[in-house]
GROMACS .gro file of C-alpha atoms in nm:
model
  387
    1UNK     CA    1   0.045  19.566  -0.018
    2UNK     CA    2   0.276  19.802  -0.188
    3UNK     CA    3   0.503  20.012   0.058
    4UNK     CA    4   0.764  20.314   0.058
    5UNK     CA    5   1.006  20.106   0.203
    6UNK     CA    6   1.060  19.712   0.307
    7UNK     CA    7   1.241  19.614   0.585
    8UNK     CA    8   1.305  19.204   0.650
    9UNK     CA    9   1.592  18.963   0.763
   10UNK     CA   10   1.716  18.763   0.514
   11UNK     CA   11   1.571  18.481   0.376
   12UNK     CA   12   1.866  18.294   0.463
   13UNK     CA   13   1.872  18.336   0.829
   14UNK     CA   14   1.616  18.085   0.905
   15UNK     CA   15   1.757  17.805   0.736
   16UNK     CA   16   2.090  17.856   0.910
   17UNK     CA   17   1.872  17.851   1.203
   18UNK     CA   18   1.687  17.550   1.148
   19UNK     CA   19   2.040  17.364   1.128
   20UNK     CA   20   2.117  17.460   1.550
   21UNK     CA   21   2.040  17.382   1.834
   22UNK     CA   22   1.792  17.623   2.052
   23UNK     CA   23   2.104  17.800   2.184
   24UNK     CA   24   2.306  17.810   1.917
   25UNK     CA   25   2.005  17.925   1.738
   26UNK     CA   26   1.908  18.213   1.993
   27UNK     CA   27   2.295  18.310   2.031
   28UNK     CA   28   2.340  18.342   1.674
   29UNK     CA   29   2.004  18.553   1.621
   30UNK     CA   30   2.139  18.765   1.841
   31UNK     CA   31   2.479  18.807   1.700
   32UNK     CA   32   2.315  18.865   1.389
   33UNK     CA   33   2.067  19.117   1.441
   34UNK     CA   34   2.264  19.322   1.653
   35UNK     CA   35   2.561  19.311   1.416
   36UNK     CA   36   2.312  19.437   1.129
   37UNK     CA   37   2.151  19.676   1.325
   38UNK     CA   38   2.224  19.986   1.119
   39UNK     CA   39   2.210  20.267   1.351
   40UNK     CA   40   2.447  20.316   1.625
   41UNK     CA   41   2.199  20.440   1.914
   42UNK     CA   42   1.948  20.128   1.822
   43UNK     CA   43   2.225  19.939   1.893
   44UNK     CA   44   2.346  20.078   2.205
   45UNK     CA   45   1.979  20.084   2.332
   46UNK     CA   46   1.940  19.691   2.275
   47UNK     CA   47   2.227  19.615   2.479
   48UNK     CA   48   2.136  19.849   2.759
   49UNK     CA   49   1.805  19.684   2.798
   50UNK     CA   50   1.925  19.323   2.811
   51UNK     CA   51   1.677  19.021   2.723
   52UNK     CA   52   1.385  19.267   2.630
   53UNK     CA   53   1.671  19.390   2.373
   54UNK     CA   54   1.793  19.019   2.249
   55UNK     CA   55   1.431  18.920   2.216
   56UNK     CA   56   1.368  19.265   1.982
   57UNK     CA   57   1.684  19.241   1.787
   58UNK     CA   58   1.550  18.879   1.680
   59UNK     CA   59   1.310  18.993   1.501
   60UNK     CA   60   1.079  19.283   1.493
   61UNK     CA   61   0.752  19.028   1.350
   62UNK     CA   62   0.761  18.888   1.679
   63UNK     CA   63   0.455  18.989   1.879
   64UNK     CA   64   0.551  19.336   2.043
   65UNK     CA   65   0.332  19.230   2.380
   66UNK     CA   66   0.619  18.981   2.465
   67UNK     CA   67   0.899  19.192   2.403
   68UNK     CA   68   0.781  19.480   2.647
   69UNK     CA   69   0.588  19.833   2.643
   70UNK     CA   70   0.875  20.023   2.805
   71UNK     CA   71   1.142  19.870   2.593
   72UNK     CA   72   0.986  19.952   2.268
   73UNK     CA   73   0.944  20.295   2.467
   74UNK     CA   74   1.320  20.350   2.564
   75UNK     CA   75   1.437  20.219   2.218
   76UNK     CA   76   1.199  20.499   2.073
   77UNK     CA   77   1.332  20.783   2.297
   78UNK     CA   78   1.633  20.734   2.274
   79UNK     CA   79   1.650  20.776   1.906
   80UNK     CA   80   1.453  21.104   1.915
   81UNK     CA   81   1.704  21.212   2.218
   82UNK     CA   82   2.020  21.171   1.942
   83UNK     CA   83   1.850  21.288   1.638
   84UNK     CA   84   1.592  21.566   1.779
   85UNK     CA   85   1.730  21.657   2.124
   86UNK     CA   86   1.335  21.575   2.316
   87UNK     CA   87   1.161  21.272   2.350
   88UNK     CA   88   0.816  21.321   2.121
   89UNK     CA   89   0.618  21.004   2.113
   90UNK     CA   90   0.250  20.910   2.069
   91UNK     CA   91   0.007  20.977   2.295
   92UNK     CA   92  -0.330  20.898   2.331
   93UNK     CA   93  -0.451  21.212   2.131
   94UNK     CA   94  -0.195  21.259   1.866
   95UNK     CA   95  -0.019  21.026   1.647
   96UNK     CA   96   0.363  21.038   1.611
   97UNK     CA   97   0.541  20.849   1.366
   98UNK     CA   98   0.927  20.848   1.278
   99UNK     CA   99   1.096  20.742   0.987
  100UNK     CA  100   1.381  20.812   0.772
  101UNK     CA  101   1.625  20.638   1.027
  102UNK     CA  102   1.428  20.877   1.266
  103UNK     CA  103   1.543  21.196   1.084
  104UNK     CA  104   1.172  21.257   1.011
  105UNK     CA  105   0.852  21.253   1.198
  106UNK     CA  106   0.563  21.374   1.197
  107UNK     CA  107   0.242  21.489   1.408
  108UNK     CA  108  -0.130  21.404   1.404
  109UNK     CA  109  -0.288  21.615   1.690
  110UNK     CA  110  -0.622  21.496   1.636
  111UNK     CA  111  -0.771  21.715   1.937
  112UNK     CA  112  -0.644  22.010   1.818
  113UNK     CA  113  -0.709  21.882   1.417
  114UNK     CA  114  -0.344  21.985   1.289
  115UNK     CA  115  -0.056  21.796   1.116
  116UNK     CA  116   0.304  21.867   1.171
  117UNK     CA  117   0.625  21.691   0.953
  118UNK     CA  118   0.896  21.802   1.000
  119UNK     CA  119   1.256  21.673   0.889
  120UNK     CA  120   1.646  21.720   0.914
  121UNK     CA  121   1.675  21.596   0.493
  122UNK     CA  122   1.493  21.837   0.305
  123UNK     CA  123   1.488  21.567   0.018
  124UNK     CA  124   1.289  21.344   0.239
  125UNK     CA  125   0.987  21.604   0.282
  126UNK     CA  126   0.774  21.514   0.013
  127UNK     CA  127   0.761  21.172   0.070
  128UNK     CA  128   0.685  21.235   0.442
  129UNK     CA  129   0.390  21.458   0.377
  130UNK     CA  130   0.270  21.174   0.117
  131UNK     CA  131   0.294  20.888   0.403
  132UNK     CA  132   0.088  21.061   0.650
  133UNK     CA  133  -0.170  21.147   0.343
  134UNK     CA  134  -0.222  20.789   0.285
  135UNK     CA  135  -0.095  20.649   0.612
  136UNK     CA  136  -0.422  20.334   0.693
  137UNK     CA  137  -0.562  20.253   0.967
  138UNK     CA  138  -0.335  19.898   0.982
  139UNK     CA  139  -0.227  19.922   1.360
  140UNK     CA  140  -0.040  19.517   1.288
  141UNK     CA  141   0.123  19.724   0.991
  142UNK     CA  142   0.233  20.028   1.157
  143UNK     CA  143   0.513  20.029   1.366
  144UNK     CA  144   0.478  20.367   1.617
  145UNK     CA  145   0.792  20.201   1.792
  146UNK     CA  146   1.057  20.193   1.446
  147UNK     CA  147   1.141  20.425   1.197
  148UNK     CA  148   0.980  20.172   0.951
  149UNK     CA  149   0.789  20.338   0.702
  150UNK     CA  150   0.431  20.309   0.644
  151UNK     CA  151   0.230  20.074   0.425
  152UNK     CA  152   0.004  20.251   0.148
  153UNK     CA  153  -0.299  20.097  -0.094
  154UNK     CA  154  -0.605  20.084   0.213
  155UNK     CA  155  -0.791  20.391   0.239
  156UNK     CA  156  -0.605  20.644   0.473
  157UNK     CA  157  -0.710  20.673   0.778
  158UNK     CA  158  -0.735  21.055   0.732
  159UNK     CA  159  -0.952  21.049   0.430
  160UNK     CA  160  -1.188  21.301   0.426
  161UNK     CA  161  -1.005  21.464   0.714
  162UNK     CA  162  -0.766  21.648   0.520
  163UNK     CA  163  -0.860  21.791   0.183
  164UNK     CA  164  -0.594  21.938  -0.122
  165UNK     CA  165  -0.595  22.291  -0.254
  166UNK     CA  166  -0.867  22.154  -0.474
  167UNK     CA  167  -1.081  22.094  -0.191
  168UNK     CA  168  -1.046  21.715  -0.235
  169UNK     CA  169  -1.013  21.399  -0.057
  170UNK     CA  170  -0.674  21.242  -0.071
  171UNK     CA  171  -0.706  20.825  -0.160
  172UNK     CA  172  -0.376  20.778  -0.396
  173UNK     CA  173  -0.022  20.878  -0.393
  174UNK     CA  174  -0.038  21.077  -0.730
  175UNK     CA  175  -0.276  21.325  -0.524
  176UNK     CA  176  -0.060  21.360  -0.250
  177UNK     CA  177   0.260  21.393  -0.385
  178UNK     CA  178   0.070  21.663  -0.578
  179UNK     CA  179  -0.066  21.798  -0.277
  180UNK     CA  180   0.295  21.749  -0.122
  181UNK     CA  181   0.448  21.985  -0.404
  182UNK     CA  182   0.199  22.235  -0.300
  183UNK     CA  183   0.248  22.259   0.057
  184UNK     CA  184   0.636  22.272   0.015
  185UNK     CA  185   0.626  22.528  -0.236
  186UNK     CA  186   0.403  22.791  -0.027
  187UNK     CA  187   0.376  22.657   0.331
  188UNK     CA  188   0.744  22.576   0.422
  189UNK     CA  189   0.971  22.645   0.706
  190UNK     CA  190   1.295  22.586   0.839
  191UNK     CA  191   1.496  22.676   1.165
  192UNK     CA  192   1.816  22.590   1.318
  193UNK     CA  193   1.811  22.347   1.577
  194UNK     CA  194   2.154  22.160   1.771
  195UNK     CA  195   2.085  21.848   1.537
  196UNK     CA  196   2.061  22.057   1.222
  197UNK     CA  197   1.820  22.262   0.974
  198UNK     CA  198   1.472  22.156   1.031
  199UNK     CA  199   1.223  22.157   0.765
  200UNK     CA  200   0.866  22.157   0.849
  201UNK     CA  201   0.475  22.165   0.687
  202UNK     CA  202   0.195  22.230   0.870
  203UNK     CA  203  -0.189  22.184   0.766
  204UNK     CA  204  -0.496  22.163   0.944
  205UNK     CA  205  -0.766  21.878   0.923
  206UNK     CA  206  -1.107  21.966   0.802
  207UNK     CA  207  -1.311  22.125   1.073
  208UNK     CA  208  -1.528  21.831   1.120
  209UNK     CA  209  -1.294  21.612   1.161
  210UNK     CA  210  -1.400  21.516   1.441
  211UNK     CA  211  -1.754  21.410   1.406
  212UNK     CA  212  -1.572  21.230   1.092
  213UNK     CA  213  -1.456  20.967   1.301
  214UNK     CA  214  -1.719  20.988   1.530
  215UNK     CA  215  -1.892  20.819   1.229
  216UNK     CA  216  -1.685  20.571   1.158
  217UNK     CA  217  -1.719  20.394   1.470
  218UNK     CA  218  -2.116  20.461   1.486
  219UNK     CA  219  -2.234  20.085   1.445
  220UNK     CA  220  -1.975  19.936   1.707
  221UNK     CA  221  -2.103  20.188   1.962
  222UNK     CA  222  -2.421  20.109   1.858
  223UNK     CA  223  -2.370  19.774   1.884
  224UNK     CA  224  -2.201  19.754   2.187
  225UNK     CA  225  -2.464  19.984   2.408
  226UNK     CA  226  -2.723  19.712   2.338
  227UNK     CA  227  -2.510  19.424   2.455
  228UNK     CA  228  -2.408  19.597   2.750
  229UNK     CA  229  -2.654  19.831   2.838
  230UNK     CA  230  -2.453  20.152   2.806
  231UNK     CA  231  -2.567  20.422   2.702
  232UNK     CA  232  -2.440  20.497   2.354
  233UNK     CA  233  -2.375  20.862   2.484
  234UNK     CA  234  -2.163  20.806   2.734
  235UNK     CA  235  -1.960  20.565   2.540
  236UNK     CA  236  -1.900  20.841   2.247
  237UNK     CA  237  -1.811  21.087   2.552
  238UNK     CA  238  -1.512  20.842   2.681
  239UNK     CA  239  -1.375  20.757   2.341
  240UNK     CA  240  -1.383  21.142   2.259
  241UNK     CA  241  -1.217  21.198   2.619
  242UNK     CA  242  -0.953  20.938   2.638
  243UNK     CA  243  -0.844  20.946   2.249
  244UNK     CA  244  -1.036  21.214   2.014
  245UNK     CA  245  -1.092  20.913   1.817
  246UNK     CA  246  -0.742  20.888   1.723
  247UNK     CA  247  -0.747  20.538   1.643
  248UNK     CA  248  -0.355  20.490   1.694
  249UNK     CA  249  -0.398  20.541   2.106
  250UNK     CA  250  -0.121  20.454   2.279
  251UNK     CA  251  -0.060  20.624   2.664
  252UNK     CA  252   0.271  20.625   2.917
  253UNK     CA  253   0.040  20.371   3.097
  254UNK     CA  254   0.024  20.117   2.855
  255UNK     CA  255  -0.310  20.171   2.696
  256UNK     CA  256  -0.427  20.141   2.408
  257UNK     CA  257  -0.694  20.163   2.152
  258UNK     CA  258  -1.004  20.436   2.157
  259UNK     CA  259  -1.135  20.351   2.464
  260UNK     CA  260  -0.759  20.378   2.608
  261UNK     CA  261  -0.764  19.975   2.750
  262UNK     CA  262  -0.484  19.902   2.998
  263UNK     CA  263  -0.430  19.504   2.934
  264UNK     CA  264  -0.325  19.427   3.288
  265UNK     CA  265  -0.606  19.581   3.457
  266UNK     CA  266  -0.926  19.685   3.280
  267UNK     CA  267  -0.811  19.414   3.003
  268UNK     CA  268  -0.767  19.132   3.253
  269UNK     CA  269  -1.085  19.230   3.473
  270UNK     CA  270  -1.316  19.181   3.151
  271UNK     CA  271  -1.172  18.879   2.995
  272UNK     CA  272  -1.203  18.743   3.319
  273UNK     CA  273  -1.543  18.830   3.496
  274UNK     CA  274  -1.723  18.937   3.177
  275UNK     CA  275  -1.582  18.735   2.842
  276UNK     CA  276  -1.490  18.435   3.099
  277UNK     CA  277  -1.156  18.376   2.918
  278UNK     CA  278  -0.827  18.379   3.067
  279UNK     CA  279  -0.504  18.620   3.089
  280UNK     CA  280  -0.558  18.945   2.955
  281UNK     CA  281  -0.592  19.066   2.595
  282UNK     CA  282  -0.281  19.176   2.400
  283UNK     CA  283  -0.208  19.526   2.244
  284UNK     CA  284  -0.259  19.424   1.883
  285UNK     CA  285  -0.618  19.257   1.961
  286UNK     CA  286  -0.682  19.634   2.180
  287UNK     CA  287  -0.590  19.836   1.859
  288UNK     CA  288  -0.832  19.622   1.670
  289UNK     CA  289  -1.162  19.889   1.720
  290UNK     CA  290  -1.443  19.599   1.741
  291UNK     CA  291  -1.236  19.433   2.041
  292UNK     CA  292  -1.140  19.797   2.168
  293UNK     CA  293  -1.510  19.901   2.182
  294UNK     CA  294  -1.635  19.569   2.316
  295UNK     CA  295  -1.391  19.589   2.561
  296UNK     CA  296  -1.414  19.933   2.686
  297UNK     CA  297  -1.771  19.949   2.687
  298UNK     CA  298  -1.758  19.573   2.908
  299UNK     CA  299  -1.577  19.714   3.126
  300UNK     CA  300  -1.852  20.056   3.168
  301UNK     CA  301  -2.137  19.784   3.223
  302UNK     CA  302  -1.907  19.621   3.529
  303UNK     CA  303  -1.812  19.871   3.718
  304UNK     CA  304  -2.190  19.957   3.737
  305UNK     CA  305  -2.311  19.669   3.772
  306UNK     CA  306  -2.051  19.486   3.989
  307UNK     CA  307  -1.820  19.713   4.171
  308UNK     CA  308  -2.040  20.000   4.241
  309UNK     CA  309  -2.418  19.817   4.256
  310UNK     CA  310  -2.439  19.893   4.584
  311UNK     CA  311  -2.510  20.277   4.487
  312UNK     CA  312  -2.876  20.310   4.479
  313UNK     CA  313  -2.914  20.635   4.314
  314UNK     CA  314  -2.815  20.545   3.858
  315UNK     CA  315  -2.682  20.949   3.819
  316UNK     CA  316  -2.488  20.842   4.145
  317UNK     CA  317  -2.376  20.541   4.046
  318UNK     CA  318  -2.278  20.679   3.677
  319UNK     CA  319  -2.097  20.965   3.842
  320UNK     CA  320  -1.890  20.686   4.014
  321UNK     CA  321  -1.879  20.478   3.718
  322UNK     CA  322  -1.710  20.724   3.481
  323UNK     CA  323  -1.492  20.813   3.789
  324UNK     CA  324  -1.370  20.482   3.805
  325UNK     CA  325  -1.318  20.398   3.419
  326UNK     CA  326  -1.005  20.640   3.505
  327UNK     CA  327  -0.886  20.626   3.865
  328UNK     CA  328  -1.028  20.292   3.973
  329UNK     CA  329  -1.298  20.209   4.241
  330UNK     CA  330  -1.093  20.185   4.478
  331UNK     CA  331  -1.021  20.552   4.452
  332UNK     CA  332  -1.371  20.667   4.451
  333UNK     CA  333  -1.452  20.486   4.756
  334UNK     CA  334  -1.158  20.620   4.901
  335UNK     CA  335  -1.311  20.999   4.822
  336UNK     CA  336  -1.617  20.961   5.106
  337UNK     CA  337  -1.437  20.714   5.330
  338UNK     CA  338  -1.158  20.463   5.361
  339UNK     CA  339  -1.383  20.191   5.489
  340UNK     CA  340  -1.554  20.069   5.106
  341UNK     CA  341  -1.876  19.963   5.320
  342UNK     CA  342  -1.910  20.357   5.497
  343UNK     CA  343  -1.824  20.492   5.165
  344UNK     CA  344  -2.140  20.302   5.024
  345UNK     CA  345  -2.300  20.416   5.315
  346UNK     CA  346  -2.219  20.831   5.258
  347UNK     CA  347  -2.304  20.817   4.882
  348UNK     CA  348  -2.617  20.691   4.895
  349UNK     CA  349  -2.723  20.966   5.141
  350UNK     CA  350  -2.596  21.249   4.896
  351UNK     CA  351  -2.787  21.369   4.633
  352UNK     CA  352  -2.656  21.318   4.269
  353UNK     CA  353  -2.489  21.663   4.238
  354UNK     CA  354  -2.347  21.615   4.592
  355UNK     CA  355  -2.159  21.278   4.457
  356UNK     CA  356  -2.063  21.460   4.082
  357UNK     CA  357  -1.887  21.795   4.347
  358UNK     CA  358  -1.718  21.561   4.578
  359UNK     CA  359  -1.581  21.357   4.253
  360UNK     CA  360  -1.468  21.647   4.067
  361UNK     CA  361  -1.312  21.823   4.384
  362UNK     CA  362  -1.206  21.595   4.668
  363UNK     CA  363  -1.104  21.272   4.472
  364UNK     CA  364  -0.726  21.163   4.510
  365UNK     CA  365  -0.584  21.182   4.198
  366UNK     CA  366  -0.600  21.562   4.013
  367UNK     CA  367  -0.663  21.309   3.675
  368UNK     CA  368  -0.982  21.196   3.779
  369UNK     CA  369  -1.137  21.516   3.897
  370UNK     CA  370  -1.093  21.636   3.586
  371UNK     CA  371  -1.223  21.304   3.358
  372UNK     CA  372  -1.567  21.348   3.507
  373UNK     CA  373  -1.559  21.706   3.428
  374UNK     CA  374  -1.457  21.582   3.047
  375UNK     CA  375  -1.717  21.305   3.037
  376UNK     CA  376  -1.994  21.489   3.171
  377UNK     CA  377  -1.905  21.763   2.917
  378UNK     CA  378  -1.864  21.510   2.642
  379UNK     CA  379  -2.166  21.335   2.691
  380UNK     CA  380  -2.344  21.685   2.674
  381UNK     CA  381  -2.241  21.788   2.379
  382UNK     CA  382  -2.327  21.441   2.228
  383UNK     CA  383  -2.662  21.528   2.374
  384UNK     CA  384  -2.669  21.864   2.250
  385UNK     CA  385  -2.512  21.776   1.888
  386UNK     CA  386  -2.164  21.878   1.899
  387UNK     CA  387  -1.991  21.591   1.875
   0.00000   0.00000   0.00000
C-alpha cells in the first residue's frame, strides 16, 4: 500500500540482534531507538515513563496493548504541549490525527460533521488536507498515538462524507490535492499563536453524514440483534451515543471501537461469560467493527439477561440495561438501594417511567443520567427516521 511517508528501523538492526544475547539484545534496542529518536520531547517522554518507554522505543510494530494506553497517551500530549501549547487528542466523537513531526493535525468532529487542519508549515497544508481526504478506515495502519502519516489506496473512510467544489466524492489523491488547492486558495486562515503562525482549513461533511455511516454498519447490526436478541434500535442508538459512528473511537477510559468497549471490563465480562474464552480482547481486535459490534451488542444481551433478570417489568429492565452499558450495575442498583436484593425489590414495584425518572435524576454518576436521556432519544429518532 502506497503511503505519504514510511517510517521503519533498519533492516540491519535485527541481524545485529539475532547475534546477542536477550539482554544484550533488549539493552542495545534500547540504546538504539532512543538514540534515533528524532525529536527531542519523544525522547524525553520515553525516559520519563520508564519500561512502558523502553518497550515503545523498541519498536512501534509491537502490539500497542502491551506497551500501555496511558503511555501512548502521555507520549501524545506531551508533543502537542511543546508544539501547540494544549493537549488535543481523540476522543470518542472526533478523530485527531498529528503528523508532520506533530506540527500538523487535524480534526474530524463527526457529531458536529466538520473538519479542521490546521498547521505551523504552511508548505505542509496541502498535503494535510489530502491525508484526511483519503485517510481509510485501517485502524492496524493508523497510528492516532505518532505523528506517522497515513496510508492511502483503500477507499477513505470519509467517502461520500465530504464532497469537492464539484459536488463529488473524493476516492484518489489527484482529486484531493485538487480539492486541497481549492480550499487553500479561498477558505484559508492564519493567526498568531506562542508556537508560531497557524494555518488552518475548515469544511463541513455532507449533511447526511451521519446516516452515511449509519449504513455502513447496517448488516453487522443486523446481524448481531438476531444472535443476541437486541433490538437493532437500540443498538444503532448506543453506537450513535457513545461514538457518532466515528469508527476511530478511542476515550480517556480506554475504550474503544463504535460501541466504545473497555477491554478490562465489558471486554473481559463477554469473552468470559458469553464467548467462553479467556483474558480480555485487545484494542486492535475492538477497532475491528465485526468484533466491536459483536462485542458491544454481547454485552447489551447480558446485562439483561444476567445481571438485571431479576427485573420483571422488559421497559424496566431496558431502562436499567442501557443505564448500565455506561455506569455499571452496580451503580443502578445503588440508585433505589444499597442492598442489590432491596434494590430488585423497589424496581419492580415502580412503574416503567418511575425507573427511566429515578435513572435520569437520582443515579450516582452525572454521566449516566444523561446516557439514558441520549439512548432513549437515539433510539427515538431511529424509530422516528432520523438517524
Amino acid at each position: 500500500m502506497p503511503r505519504l511517508r514510511t517510517l521503519a528501523l533498519p533492516t540491519l538492526l535485527p541481524l545485529l540482534l539475532s547475534a546477542c544475547s536477550t539482554d544484550q539484545a533488549v539493552n542495545y534496542s534500547k540504546s538504539y531507538a532512543k538514540n534515533h529518536v528524532k525529536n527531542y520531547v519523544t525522547n524525553a517522554a520515553l525516559n520519563e515513563l520508564g519500561p512502558a518507554g523502553d518497550a515503545i522505543a523498541i519498536g512501534m510494530n509491537l502490539e500497542k496493548d502491551t506497551i500501555g494506553f496511558e503511555a501512548l497517551v502521555h507520549l501524545l500530549l506531551k508533543e502537542a504541549r511543546v508544539n501547540w501549547g494544549d493537549e488535543k487528542k481523540s476522543s470518542s466523537k472526533e478523530y485527531v490525527k498529528y503528523t508532520n513531526h506533530y506540527r500538523t493535525r487535524v480534526f474530524v468532529d463527526f457529531e458536529a460533521g466538520s473538519v479542521h487542519v490546521e498547521t505551523l508549515d504552511r508548505q505542509d497544508l496541502r498535503k494535510a488536507i489530502a491525508a484526511i481526504l483519503l485517510t481509510p478506515y485501517a485502524p492496524d495502519q493508523v497510528d492516532l498515538f505518532s505523528d506517522k502519516d497515513v496510508p492511502v489506496g483503500e477507499e477513505p473512510m470519509l467517502y461520500g462524507q465530504v464532497l469537492d467544489h464539484e459536488s463529488q466524492p473524493i476516492r484518489w489523491q489527484w482529486r484531493a490535492l485538487r480539492y486541497a488547492d481549492y480550499l487553500i486558495d479561498r477558505q484559508m486562515s492564519s493567526r498568531k499563536s506562542a508556537k508560531g503562525q497557524v494555518y488552518a482549513v475548515d469544511f463541513s461533511l455532507v449533511e447526511d453524514h451521519l446516516s452515511q455511516r449509519e449504513y455502513q454498519y447496517a448488516s453487522l447490526v443486523r446481524k448481531y440483534s438476531k444472535v443476541y436478541a437486541v433490538e437493532e434500535s437500540l443498538i444503532y442508538a448506543v453506537i450513535r451515543t457513545e461514538s457518532s459512528f466515528n469508527p476511530y473511537a478511542v476515550s480517556s477510559s480506554n475504550a474503544y471501537g463504535l460501541m466504545q468497549i473497555i477491554p478490562k471490563t465489558a471486554g473481559r465480562d463477554v469473552f468470559n461469560k458469553v464467548k467462553n474464552l479467556p483474558g480480555q480482547p485487545s484494542k486492535s481486535w475492538l477497532f475491528q467493527p465485526h468484533n466491536n459490534i459483536d462485542t458491544g451488542t454481547a454485552y447489551l444481551a447480558l446485562l439483561n439477561n444476567h445481571y438485571l433478570k431479576k427485573i420483571n417489568n422488559p421497559l424496566s429492565r431496558k431502562y436499567t440495561t442501557i443505564s448500565a452499558y455506561n455506569g455499571g450495575a452496580g451503580n443502578v442498583f445503588a440508585t433505589f438501594d444499597r442492598n442489590r436484593n432491596r434494590a430488585v425489590q423497589k424496581i419492580n414495584n415502580l412503574q416503567p417511567n418511575q425507573v427511566y425518572w429515578a435513572l435520569t435524576k437520582k443515579h450516582p454518576r452525572d454521566e449516566s443520567r444523561r446516557y439514558l436521556e441520549k439512548v432513549s432519544t437515539a433510539q427515538k429518532d431511529f424509530y422516528e427516521g432520523k438517524i
